[in-house]
PDB file of C-alpha atoms in Angstrom:
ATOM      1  CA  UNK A   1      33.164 224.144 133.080  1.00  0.00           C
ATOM      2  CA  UNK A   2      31.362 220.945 134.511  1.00  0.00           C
ATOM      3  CA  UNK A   3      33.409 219.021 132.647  1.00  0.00           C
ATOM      4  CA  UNK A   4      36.883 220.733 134.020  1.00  0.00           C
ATOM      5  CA  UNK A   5      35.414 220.392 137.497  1.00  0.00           C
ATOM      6  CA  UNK A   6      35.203 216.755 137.460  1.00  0.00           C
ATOM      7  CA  UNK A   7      38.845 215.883 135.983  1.00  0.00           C
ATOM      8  CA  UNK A   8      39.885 218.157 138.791  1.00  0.00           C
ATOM      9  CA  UNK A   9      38.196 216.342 141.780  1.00  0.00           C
ATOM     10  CA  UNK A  10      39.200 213.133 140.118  1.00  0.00           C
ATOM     11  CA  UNK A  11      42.783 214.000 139.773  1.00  0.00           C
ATOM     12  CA  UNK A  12      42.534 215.289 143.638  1.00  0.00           C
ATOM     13  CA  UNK A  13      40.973 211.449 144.734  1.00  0.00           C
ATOM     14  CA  UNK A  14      43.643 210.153 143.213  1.00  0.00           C
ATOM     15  CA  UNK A  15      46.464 212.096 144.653  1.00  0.00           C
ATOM     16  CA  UNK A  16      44.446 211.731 148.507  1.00  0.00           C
ATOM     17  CA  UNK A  17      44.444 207.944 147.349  1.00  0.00           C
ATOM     18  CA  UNK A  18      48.520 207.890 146.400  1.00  0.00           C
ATOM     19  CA  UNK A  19      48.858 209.867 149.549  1.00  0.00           C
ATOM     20  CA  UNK A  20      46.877 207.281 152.273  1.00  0.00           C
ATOM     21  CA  UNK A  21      48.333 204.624 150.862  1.00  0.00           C
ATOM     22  CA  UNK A  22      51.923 205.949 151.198  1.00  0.00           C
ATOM     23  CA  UNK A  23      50.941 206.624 154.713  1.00  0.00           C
ATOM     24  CA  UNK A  24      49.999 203.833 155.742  1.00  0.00           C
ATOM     25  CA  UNK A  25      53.012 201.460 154.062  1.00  0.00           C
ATOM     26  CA  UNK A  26      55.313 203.270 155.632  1.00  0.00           C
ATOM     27  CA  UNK A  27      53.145 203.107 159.190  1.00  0.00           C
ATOM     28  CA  UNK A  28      53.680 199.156 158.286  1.00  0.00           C
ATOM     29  CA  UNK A  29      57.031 199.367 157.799  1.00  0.00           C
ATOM     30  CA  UNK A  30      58.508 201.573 160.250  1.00  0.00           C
ATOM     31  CA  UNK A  31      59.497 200.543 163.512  1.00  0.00           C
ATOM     32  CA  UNK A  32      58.163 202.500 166.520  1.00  0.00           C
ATOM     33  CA  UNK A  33      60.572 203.318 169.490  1.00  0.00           C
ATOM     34  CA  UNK A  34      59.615 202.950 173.203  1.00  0.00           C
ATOM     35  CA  UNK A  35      58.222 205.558 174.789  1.00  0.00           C
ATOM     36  CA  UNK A  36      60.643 205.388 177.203  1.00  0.00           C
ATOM     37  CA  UNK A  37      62.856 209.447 176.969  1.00  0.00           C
ATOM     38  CA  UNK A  38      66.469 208.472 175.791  1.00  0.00           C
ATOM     39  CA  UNK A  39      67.344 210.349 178.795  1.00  0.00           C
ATOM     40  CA  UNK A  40      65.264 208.623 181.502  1.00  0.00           C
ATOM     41  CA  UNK A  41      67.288 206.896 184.408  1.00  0.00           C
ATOM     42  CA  UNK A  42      68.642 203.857 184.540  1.00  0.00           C
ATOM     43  CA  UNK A  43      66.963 200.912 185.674  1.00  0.00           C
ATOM     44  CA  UNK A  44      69.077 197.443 186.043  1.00  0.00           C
ATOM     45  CA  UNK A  45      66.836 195.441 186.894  1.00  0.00           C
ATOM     46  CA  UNK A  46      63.905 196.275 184.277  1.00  0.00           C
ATOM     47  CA  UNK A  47      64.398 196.120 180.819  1.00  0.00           C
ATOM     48  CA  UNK A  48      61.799 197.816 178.554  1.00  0.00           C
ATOM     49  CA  UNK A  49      61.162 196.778 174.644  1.00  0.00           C
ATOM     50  CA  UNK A  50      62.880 198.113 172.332  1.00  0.00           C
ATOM     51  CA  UNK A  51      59.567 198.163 169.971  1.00  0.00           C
ATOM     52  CA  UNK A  52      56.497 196.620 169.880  1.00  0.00           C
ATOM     53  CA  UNK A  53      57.957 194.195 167.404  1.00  0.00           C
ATOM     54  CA  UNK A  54      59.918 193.030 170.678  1.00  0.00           C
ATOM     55  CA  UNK A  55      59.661 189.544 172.252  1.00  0.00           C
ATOM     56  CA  UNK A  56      62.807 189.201 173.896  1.00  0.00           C
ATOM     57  CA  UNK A  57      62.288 187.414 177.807  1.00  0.00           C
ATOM     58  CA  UNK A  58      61.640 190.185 179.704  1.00  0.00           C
ATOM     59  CA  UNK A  59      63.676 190.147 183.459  1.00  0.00           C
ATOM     60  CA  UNK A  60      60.932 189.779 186.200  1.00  0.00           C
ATOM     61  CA  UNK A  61      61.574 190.591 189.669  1.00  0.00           C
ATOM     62  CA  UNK A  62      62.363 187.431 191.811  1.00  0.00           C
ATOM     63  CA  UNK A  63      59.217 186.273 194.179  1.00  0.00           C
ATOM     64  CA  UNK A  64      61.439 186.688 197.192  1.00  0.00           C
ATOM     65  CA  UNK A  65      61.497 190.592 196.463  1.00  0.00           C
ATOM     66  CA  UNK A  66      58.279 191.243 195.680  1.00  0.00           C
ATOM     67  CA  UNK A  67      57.220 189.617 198.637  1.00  0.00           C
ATOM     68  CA  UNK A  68      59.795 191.814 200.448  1.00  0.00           C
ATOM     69  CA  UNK A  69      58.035 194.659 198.995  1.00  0.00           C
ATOM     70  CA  UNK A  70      54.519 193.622 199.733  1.00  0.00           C
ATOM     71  CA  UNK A  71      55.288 192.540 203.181  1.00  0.00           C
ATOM     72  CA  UNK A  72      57.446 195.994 203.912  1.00  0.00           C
ATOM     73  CA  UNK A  73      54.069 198.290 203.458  1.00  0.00           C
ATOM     74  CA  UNK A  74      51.939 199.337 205.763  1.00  0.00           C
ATOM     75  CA  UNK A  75      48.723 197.858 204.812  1.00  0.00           C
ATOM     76  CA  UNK A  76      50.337 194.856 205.097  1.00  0.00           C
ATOM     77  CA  UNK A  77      51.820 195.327 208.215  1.00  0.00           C
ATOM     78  CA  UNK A  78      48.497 196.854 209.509  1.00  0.00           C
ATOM     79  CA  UNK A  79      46.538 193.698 208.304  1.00  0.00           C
ATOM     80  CA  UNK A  80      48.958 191.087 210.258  1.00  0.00           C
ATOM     81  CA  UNK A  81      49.159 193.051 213.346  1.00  0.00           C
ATOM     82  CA  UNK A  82      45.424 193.271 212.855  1.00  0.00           C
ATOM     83  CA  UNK A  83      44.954 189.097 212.953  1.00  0.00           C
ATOM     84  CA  UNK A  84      47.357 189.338 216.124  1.00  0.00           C
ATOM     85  CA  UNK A  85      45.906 191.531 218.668  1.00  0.00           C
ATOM     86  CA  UNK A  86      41.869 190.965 217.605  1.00  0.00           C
ATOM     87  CA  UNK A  87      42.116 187.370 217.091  1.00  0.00           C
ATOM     88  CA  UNK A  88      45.509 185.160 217.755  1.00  0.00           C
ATOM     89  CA  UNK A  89      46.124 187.038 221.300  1.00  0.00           C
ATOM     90  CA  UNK A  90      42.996 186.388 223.174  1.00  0.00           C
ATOM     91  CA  UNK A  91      43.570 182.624 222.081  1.00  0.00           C
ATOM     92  CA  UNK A  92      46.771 182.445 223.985  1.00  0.00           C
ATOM     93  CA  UNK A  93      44.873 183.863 226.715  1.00  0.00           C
ATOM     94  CA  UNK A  94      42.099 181.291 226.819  1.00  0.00           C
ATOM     95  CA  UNK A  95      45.275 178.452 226.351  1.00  0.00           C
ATOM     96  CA  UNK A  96      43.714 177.546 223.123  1.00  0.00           C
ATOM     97  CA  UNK A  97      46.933 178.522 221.510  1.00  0.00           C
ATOM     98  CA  UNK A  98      50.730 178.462 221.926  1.00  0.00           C
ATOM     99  CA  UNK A  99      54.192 178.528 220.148  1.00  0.00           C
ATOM    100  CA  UNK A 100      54.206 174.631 219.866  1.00  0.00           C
ATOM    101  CA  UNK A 101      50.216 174.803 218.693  1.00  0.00           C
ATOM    102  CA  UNK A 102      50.200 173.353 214.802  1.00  0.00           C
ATOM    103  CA  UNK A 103      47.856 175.827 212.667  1.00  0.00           C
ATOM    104  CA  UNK A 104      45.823 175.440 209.905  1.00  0.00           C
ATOM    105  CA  UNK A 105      44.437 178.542 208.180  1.00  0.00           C
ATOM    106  CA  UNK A 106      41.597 177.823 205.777  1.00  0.00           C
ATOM    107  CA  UNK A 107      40.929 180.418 203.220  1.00  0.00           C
ATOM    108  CA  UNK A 108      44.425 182.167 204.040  1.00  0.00           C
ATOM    109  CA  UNK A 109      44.341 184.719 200.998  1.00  0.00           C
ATOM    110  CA  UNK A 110      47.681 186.428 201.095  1.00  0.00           C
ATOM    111  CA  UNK A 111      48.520 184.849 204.096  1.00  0.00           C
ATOM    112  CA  UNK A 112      47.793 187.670 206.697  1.00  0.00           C
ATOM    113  CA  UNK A 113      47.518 185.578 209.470  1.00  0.00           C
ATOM    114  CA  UNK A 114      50.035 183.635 208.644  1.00  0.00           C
ATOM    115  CA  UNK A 115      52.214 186.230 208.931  1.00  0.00           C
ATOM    116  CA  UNK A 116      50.513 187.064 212.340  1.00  0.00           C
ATOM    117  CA  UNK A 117      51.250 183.403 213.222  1.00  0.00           C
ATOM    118  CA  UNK A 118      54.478 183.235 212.582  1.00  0.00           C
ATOM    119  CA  UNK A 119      55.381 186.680 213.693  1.00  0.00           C
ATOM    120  CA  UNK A 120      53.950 185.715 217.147  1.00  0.00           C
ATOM    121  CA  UNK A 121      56.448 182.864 217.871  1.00  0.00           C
ATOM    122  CA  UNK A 122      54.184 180.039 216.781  1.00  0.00           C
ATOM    123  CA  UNK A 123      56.336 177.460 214.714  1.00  0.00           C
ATOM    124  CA  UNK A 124      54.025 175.305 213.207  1.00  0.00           C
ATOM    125  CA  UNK A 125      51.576 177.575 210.641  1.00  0.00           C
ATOM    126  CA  UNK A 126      49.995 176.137 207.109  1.00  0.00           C
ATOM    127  CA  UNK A 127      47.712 178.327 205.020  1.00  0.00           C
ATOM    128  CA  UNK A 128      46.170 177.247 202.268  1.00  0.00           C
ATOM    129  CA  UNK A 129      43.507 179.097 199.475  1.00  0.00           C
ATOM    130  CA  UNK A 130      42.398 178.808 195.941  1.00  0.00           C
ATOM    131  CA  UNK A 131      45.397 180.201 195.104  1.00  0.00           C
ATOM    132  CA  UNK A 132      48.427 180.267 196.044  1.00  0.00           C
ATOM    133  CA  UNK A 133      50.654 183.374 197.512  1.00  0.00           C
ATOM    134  CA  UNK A 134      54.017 181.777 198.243  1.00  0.00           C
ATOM    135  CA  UNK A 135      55.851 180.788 200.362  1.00  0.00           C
ATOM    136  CA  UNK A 136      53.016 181.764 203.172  1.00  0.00           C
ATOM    137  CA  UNK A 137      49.517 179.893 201.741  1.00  0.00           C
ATOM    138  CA  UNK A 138      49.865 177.014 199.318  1.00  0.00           C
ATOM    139  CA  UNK A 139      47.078 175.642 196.805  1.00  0.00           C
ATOM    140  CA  UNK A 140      44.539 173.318 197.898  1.00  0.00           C
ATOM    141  CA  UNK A 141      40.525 173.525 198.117  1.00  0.00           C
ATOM    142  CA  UNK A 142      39.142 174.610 201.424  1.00  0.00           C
ATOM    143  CA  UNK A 143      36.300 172.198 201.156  1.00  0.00           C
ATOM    144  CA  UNK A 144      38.366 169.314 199.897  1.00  0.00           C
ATOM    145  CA  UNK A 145      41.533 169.674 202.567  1.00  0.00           C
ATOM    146  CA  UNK A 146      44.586 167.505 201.506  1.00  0.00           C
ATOM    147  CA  UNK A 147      44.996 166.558 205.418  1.00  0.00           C
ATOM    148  CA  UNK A 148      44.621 163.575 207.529  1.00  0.00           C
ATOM    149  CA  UNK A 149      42.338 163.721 210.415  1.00  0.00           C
ATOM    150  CA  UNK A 150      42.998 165.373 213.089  1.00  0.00           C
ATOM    151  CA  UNK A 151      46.482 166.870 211.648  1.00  0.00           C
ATOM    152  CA  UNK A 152      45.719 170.476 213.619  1.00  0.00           C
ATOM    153  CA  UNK A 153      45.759 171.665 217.033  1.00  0.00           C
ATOM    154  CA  UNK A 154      43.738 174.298 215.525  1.00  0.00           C
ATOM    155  CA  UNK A 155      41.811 175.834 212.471  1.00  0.00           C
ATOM    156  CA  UNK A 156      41.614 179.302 211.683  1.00  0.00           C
ATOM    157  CA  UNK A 157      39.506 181.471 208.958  1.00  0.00           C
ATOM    158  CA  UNK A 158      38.164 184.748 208.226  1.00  0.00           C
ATOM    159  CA  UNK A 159      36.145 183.814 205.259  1.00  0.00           C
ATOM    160  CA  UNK A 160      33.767 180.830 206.209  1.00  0.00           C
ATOM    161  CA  UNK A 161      31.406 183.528 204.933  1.00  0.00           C
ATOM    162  CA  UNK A 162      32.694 183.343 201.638  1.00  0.00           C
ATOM    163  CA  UNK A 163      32.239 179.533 201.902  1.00  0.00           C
ATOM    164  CA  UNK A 164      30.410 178.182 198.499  1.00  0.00           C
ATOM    165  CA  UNK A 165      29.172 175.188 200.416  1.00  0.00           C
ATOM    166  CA  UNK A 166      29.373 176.503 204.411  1.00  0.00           C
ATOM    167  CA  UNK A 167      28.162 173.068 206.097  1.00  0.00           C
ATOM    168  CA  UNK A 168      31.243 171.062 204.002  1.00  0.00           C
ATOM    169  CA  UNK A 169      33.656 174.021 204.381  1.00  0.00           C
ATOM    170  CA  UNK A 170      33.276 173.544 208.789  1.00  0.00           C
ATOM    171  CA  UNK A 171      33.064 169.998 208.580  1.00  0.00           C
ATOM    172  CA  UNK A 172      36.405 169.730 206.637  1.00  0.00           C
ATOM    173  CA  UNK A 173      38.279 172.338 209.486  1.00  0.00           C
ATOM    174  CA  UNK A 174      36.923 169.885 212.059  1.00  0.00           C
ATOM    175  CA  UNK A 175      38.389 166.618 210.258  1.00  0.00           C
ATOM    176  CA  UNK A 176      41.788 167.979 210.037  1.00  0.00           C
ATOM    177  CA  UNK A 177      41.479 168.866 213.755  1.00  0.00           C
ATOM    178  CA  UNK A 178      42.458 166.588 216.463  1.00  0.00           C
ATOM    179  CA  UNK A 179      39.598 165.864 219.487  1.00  0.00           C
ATOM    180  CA  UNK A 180      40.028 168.331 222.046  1.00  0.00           C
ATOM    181  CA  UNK A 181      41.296 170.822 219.234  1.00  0.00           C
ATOM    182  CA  UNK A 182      39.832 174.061 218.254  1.00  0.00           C
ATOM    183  CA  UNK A 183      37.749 176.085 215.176  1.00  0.00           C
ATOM    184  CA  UNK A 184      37.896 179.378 215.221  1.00  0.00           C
ATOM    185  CA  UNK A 185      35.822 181.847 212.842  1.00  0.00           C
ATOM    186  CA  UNK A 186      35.875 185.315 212.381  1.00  0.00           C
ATOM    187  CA  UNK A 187      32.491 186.155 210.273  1.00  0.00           C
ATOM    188  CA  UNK A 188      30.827 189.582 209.770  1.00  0.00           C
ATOM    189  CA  UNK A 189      29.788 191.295 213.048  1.00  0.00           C
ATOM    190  CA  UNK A 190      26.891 189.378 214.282  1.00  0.00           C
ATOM    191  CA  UNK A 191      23.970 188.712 217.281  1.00  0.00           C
ATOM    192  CA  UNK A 192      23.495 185.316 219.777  1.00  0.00           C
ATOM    193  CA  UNK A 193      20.923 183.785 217.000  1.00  0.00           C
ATOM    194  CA  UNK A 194      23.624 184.151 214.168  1.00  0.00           C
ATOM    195  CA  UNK A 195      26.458 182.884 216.483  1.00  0.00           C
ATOM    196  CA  UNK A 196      24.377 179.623 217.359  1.00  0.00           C
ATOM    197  CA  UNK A 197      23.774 179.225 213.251  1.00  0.00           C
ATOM    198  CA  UNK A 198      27.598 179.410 212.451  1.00  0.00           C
ATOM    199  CA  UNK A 199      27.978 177.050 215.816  1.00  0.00           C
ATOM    200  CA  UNK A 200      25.646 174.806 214.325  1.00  0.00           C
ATOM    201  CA  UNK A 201      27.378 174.249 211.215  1.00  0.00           C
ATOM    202  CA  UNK A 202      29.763 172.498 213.030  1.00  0.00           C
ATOM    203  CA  UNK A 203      28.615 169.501 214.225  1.00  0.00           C
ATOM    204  CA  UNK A 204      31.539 167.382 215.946  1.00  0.00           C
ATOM    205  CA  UNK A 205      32.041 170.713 218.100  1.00  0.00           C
ATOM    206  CA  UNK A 206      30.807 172.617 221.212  1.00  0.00           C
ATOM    207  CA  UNK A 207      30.738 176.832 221.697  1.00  0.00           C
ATOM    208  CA  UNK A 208      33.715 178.162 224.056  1.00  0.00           C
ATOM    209  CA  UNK A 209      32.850 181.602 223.272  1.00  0.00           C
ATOM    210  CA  UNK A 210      32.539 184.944 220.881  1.00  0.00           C
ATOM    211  CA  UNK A 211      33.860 188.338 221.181  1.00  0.00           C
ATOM    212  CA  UNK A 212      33.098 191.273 218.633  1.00  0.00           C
ATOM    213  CA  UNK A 213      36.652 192.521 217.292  1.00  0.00           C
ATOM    214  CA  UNK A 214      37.493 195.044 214.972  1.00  0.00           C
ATOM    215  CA  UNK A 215      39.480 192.887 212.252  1.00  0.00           C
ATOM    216  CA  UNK A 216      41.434 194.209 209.567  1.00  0.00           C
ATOM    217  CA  UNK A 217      39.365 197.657 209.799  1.00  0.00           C
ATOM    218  CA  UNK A 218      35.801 195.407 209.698  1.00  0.00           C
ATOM    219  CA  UNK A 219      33.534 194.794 212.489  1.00  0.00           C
ATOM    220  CA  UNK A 220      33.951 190.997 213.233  1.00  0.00           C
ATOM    221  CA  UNK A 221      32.613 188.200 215.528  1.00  0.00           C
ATOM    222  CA  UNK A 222      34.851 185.379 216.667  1.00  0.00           C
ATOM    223  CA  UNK A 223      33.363 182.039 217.473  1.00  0.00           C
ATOM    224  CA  UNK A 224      35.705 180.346 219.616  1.00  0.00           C
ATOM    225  CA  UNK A 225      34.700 176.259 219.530  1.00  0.00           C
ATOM    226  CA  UNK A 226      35.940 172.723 221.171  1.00  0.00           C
ATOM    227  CA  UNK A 227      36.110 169.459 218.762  1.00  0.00           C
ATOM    228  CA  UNK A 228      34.652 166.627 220.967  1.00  0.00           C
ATOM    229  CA  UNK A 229      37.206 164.419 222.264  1.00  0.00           C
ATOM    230  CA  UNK A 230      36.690 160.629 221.259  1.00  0.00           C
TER     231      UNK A 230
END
């Protein structure tokens, strides 16, 4: 009885073997579809695999649509108009800034103010960050500038806080400024004690003033400063 017992349960290993292995040569050899429904609607402009075996060029969308996109939603829209009224219109009131005014933003991101910039009528506007988010902010290191001196009317950024070296990152926004230019910073809501520590950092400039402003949906101080004329 033993004996009967253990042909069967070796017979039944072998037929679970045959069986797995069938399995899985035919999960090697067959060719999965996309799980895209045959029925789904038509999209021109995408084109999805046929398989996973597929590595046909896939058609991207042009840059000058996805910015369209991007630049058509409200967050963005919220952001620029943001940079204009907190920041960019109380310059024009204090004549620090006008439509004929060449801009530097340091540490642009996506280019928000930028946008703002441009939007606003001024005609000269160059953002720059880490990386790049064409055509509004181009590559280039924020504490390395690819500028002569004194290139700006005026620099601009929202992230000196985010500065790896602070004292280097101000120094190189007032280099690429021309004397009797401005620096402006927006950093994180702060008091008079913090304000003089962010004025200190840059060296080759006196304070014109601060403000607290709300700034894309953060509380914000903006440090309004002079270069010293030569």
């Amino acid at each position: 009885m033993d004996r009967e017992i253990e042909r069967f349960l070796k017979r039944l290993s072998f037929v679970a073997i045959a069986i797995a292995s069938t399995t899985l040569i035919l999960l090697f050899l067959q060719t999965p579809d996309t799980c895209v429904p045959s029925d789904a609607p038509l999209k021109p402009h995408l084109r999805f695999p046929k398989s996973t075996c597929d590595f046909t060029t896939r058609i991207h969308a042009p840059l000058h649509k996805k910015n369209q996109r991007l630049w058509s939603t409200r967050d963005w829209n919220s952001k620029v108009q943001s940079f204009s009224s907190a920041v960019f219109l109380p310059l024009r009131r204090l004549g620090i800034l006008a439509n004929h005014s060449k801009v530097l933003c340091v540490s642009a991101g996506a280019g928000h103010e930028v946008a703002a910039l441009s939007g606003s009528g001024v005609e000269d506007v160059t953002g720059v960050e880490l990386v790049d988010s064409p055509p509004l902010v181009q590559r280039a290191d924020p504490h390395n500038l690819p500028f002569f001196d004194g290139a700006f009317d005026l620099a601009f950024s929202a992230r000196l806080d985010e500065a790896l070296f602070p004292a280097r990152f101000a120094a190189e926004m007032e280099r690429t400024v021309r004397s009797g230019g401005s620096c402006v910073v927006a950093v994180a809501e702060c008091g008079d004690d913090e304000v003089r520590e962010v004025v200190g950092l840059f060296r080759k400039s006196r304070f014109v003033s601060s403000s607290n402003v709300t700034l894309i949906g953060m509380r914000m101080t903006s440090i309004v400063m002079r270069t010293s004329k030569s």
